[in-house]
CSV table of C-alpha atoms in Angstrom, one decimal:
chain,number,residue,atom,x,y,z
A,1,UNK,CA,129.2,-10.6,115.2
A,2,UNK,CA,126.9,-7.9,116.1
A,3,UNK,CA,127.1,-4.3,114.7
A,4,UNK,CA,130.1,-2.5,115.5
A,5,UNK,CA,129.8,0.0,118.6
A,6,UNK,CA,131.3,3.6,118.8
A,7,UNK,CA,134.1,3.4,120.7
A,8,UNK,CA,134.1,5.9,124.2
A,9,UNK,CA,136.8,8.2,125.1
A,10,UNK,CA,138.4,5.7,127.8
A,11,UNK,CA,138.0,2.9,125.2
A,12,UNK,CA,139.9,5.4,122.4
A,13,UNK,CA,143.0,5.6,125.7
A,14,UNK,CA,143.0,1.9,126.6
A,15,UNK,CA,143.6,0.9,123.0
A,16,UNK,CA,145.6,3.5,121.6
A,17,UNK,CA,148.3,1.1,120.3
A,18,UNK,CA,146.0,-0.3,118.5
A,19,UNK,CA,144.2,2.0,116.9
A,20,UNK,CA,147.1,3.5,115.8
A,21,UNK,CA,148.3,0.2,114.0
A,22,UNK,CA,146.9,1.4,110.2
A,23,UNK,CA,145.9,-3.2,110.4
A,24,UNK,CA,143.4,-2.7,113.3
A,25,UNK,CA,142.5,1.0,113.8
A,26,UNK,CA,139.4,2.3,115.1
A,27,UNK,CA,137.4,-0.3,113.1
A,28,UNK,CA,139.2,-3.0,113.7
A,29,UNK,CA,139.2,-2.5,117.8
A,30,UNK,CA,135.6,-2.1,117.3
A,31,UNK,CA,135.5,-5.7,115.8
A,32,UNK,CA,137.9,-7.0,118.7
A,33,UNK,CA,134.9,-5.0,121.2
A,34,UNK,CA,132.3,-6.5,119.4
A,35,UNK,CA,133.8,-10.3,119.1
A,36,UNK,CA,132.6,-13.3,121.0
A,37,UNK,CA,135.8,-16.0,121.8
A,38,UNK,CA,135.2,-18.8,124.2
A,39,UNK,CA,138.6,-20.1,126.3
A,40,UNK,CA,138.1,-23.9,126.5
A,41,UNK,CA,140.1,-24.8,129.9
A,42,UNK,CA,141.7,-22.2,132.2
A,43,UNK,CA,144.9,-23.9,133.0
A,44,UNK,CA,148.5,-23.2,131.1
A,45,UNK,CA,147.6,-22.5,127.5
A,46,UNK,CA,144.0,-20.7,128.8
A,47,UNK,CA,146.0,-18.6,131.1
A,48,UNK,CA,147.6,-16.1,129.1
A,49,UNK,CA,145.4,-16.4,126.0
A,50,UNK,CA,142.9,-14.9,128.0
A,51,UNK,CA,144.7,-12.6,130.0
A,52,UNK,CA,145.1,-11.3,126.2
A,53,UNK,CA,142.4,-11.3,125.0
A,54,UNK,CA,140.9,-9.6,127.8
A,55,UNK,CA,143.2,-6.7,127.3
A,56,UNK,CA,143.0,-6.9,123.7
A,57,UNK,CA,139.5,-5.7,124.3
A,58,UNK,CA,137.8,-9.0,123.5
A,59,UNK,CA,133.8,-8.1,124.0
A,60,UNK,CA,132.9,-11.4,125.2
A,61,UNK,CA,135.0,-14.1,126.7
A,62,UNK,CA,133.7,-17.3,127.9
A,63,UNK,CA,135.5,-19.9,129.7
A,64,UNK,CA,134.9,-23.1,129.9
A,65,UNK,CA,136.7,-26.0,132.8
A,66,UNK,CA,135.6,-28.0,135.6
A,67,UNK,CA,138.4,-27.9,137.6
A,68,UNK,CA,139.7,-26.5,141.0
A,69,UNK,CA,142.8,-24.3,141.7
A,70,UNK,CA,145.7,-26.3,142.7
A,71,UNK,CA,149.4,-25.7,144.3
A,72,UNK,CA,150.8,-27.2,141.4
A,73,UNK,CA,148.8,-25.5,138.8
A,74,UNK,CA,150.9,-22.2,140.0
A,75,UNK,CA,154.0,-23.0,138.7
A,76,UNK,CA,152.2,-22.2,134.7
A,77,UNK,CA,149.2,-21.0,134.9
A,78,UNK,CA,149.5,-17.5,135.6
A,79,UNK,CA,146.0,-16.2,135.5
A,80,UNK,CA,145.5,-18.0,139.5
A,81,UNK,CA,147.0,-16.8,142.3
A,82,UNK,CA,148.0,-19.1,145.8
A,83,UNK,CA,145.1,-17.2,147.5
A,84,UNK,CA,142.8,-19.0,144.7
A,85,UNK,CA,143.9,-22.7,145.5
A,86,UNK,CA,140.7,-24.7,145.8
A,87,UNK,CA,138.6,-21.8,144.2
A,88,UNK,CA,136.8,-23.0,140.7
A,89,UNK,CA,139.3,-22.1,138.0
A,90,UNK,CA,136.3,-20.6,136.0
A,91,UNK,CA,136.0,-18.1,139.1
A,92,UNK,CA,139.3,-17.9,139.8
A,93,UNK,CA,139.7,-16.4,136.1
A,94,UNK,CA,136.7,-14.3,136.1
A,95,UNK,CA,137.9,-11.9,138.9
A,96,UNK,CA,141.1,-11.4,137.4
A,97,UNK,CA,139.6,-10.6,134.0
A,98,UNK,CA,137.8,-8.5,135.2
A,99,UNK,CA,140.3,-7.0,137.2
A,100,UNK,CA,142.5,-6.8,133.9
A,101,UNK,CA,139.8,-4.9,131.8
A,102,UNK,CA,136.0,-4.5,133.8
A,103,UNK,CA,135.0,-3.8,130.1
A,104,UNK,CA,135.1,-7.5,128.7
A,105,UNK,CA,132.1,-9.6,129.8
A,106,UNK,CA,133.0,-12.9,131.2
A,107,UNK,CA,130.9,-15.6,130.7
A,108,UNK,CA,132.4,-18.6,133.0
A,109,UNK,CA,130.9,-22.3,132.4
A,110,UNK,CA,131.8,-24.2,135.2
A,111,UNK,CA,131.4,-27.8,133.8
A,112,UNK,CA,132.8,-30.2,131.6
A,113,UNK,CA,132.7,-30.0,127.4
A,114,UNK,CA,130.8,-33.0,126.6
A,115,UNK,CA,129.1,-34.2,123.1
A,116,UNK,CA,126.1,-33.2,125.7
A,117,UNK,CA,126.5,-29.4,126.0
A,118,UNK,CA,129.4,-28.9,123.5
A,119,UNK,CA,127.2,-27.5,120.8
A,120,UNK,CA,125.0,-25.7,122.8
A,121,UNK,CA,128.0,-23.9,124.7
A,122,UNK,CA,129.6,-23.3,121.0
A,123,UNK,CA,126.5,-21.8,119.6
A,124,UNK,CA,126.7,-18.2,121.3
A,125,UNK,CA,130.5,-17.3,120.5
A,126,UNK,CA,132.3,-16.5,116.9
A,127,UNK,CA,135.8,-18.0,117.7
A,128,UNK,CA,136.6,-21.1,119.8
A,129,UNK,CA,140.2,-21.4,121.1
A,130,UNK,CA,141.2,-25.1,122.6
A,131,UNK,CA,143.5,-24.7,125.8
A,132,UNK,CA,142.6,-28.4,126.6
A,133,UNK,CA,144.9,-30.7,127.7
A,134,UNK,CA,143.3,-34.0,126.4
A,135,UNK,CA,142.9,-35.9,123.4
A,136,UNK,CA,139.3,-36.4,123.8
A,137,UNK,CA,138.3,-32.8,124.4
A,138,UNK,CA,140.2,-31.7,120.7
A,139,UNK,CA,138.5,-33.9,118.9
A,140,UNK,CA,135.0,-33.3,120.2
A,141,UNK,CA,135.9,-29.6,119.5
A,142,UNK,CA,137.1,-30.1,115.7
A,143,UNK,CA,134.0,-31.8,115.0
A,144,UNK,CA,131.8,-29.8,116.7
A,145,UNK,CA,133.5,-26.3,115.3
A,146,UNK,CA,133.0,-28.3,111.6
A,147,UNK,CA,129.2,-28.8,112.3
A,148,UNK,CA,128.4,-25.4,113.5
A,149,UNK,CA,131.5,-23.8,111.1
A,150,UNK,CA,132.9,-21.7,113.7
A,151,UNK,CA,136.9,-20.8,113.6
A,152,UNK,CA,139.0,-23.2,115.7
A,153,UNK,CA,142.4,-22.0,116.7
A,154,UNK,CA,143.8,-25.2,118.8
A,155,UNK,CA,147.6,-25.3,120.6
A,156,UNK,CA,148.9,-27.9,123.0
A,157,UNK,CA,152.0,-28.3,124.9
A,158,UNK,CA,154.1,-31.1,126.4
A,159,UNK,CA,157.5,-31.2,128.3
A,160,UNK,CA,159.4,-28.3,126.2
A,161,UNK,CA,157.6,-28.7,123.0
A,162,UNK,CA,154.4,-27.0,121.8
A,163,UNK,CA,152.0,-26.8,118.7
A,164,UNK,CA,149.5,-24.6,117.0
A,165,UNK,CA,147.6,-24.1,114.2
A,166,UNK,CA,144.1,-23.3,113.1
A,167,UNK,CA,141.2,-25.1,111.5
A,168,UNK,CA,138.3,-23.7,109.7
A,169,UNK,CA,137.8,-26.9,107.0
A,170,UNK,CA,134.4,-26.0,106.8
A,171,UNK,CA,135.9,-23.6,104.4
A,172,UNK,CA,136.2,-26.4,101.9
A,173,UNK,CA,139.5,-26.9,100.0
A,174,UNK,CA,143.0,-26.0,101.4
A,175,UNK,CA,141.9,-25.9,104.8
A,176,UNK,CA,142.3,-29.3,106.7
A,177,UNK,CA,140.7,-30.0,110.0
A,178,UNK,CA,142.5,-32.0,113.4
A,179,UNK,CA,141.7,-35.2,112.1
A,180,UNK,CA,143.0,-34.7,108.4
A,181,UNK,CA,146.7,-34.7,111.0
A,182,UNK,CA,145.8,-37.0,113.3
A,183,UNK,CA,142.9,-39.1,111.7
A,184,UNK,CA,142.5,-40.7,115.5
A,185,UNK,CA,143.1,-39.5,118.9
A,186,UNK,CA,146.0,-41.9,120.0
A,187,UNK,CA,145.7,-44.2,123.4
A,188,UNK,CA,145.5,-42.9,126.8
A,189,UNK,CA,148.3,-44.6,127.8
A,190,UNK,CA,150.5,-43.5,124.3
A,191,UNK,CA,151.4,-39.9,124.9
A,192,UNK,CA,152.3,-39.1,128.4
A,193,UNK,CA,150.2,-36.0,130.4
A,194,UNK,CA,151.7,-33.0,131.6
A,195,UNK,CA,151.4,-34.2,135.3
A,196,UNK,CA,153.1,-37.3,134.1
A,197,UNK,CA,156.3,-35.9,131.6
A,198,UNK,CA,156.6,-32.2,132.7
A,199,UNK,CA,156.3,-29.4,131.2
A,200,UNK,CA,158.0,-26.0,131.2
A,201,UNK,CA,156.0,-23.3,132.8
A,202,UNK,CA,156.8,-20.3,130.5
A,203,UNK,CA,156.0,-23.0,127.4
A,204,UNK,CA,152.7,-22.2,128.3
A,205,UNK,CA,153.0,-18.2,127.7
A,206,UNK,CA,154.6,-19.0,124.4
A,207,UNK,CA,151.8,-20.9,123.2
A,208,UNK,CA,149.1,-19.1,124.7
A,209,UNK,CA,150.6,-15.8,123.8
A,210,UNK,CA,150.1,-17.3,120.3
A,211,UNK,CA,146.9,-18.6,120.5
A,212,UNK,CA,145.8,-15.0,121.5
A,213,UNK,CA,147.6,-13.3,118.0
A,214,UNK,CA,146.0,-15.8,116.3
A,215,UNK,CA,142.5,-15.7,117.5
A,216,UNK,CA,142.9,-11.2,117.0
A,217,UNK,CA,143.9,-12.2,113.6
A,218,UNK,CA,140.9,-14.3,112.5
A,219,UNK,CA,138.5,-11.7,114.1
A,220,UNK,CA,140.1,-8.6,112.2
A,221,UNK,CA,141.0,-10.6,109.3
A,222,UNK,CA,144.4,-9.5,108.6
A,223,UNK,CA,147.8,-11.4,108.2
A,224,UNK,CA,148.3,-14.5,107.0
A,225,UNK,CA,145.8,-17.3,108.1
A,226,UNK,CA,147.3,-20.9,110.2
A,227,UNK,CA,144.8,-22.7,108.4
A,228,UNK,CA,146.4,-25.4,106.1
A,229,UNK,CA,149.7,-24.8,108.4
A,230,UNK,CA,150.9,-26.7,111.7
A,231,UNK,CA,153.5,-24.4,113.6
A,232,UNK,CA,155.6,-26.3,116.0
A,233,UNK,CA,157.9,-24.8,118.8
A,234,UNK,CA,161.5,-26.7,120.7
A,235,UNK,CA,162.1,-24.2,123.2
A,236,UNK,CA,165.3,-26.0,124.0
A,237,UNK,CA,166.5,-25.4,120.6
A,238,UNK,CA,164.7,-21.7,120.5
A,239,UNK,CA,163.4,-23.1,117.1
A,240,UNK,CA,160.6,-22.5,115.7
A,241,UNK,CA,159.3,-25.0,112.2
A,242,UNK,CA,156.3,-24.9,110.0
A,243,UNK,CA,154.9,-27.8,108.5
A,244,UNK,CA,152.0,-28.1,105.3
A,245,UNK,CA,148.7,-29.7,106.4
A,246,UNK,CA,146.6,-31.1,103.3
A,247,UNK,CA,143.0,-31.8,103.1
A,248,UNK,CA,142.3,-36.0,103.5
A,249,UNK,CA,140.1,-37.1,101.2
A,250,UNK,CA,139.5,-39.4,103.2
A,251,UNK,CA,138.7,-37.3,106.4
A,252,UNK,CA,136.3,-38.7,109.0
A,253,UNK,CA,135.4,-35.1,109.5
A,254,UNK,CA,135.7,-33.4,106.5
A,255,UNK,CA,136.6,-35.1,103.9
A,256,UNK,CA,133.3,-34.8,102.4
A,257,UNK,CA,133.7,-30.8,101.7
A,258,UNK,CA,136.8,-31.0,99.2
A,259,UNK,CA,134.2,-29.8,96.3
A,260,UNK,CA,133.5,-26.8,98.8
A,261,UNK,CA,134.1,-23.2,98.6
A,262,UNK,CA,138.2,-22.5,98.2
């Protein structure tokens, strides 16, 4: 991060609730002002994590998705409005983040993460966040955030059941990476999409809403740390459970680093 700024008189209003939180205060909103977090997709999950983050004060937000508004992306993804079908989804969430706090800078990338651009995109932000909604996108990004050692906070969401946790294994031991779950992404055809299984629109809130604690967390620092935990949510059952990740030795990403720093 850069140094921290003085905060203005407006800025002192907007965040008041904040700064009067003895965990953030003045310091800590200047962190959260100062902070880079790119949005990787700008659909359910990417919706309200940066509609968040935006009005947590988040410096810098970049957003990154190829796609196009569409009718039925309305029904969850509550940054886009009906006027915006067929608009860029990047665009489409730039004018409303900026309409939310004209403070934040918005840096939209209208393409497709690739092993092409993916480290070159990564390489001007602090925190990555992963609102994808494929396999092949979360893995590119756990390997990529290992390389560079940036902070990965990753959710997904499927039907009426949603996941969370955050990786940082470049850390060394105690804190696992995607792949020390999930070794390999599964087959296409294995886990049904969202377009093809449903999902529940306000699913998306909860998980993005989460995303969005946990990405102010990492940035200020405070709280207890999703790394080394995998938080799962039935919101049929309003239940939430936590389950213990452990480091693979035998980790095609990151099994190497068990010697690493604690």
């Amino acid at each position: 991060m850069t140094s921290l700024p003085d905060l203005t008189e407006p800025q002192i209003r907007r965040y008041a609730r904040h700064i009067v939180l003895a965990e953030i205060g003045g310091v800590g909103q200047a962190r959260l002002i100062a902070a880079r977090v790119l949005v990787v997709g700008a659909g359910g999950l990417g919706a309200p994590l940066l509609q968040y983050l935006a009005a947590a004060g988040i410096g810098t937000l970049g957003v990154i998705d190829d796609d196009k508004v569409d009718l039925s992306n309305l029904q969850r993804q509550v940054i886009h409005r009906t006027a915006d079908v067929g608009v860029s989804k990047v665009e489409s969430a730039r004018r409303a983040l900026c309409d939310i706090n004209p403070d934040v800078r918005v840096q939209a990338h209208d393409e497709r993460l690739t092993a092409h651009n993916v480290e070159r995109i990564l390489a001007d932000y602090d925190i990555v966040a992963d609102g994808s909604d494929n396999f092949a996108t979360r893995y590119l990004l756990n390997d990529a955030c290992y390389r560079l050692k940036k902070i990965l906070v990753s959710a997904a969401i499927l039907r009426f059941d949603g996941q969370i946790s955050t990786y940082k294994a470049y850390e060394g031991a105690g804190h696992p990476c995607l792949r020390c779950i999930f070794p390999a992404a599964p087959s296409e055809d294995a886990v049904p999409s969202c377009a093809q299984a449903g999902v529940l629109g306000a699913l998306a809130g909860t998980l993005g809403a989460l995303q969005a604690t946990e990405v102010v967390k990492e940035i200020l620092g405070i709280g207890r740390s999703l790394s080394g935990r995998l938080l799962t949510y039935d919101a049929l059952d309003a239940s939430f459970e936590e389950m213990a990740i452990t480091k693979r030795p035998d980790c095609p990403t990151c099994g190497q680093s068990l010697g690493s720093k604690p």
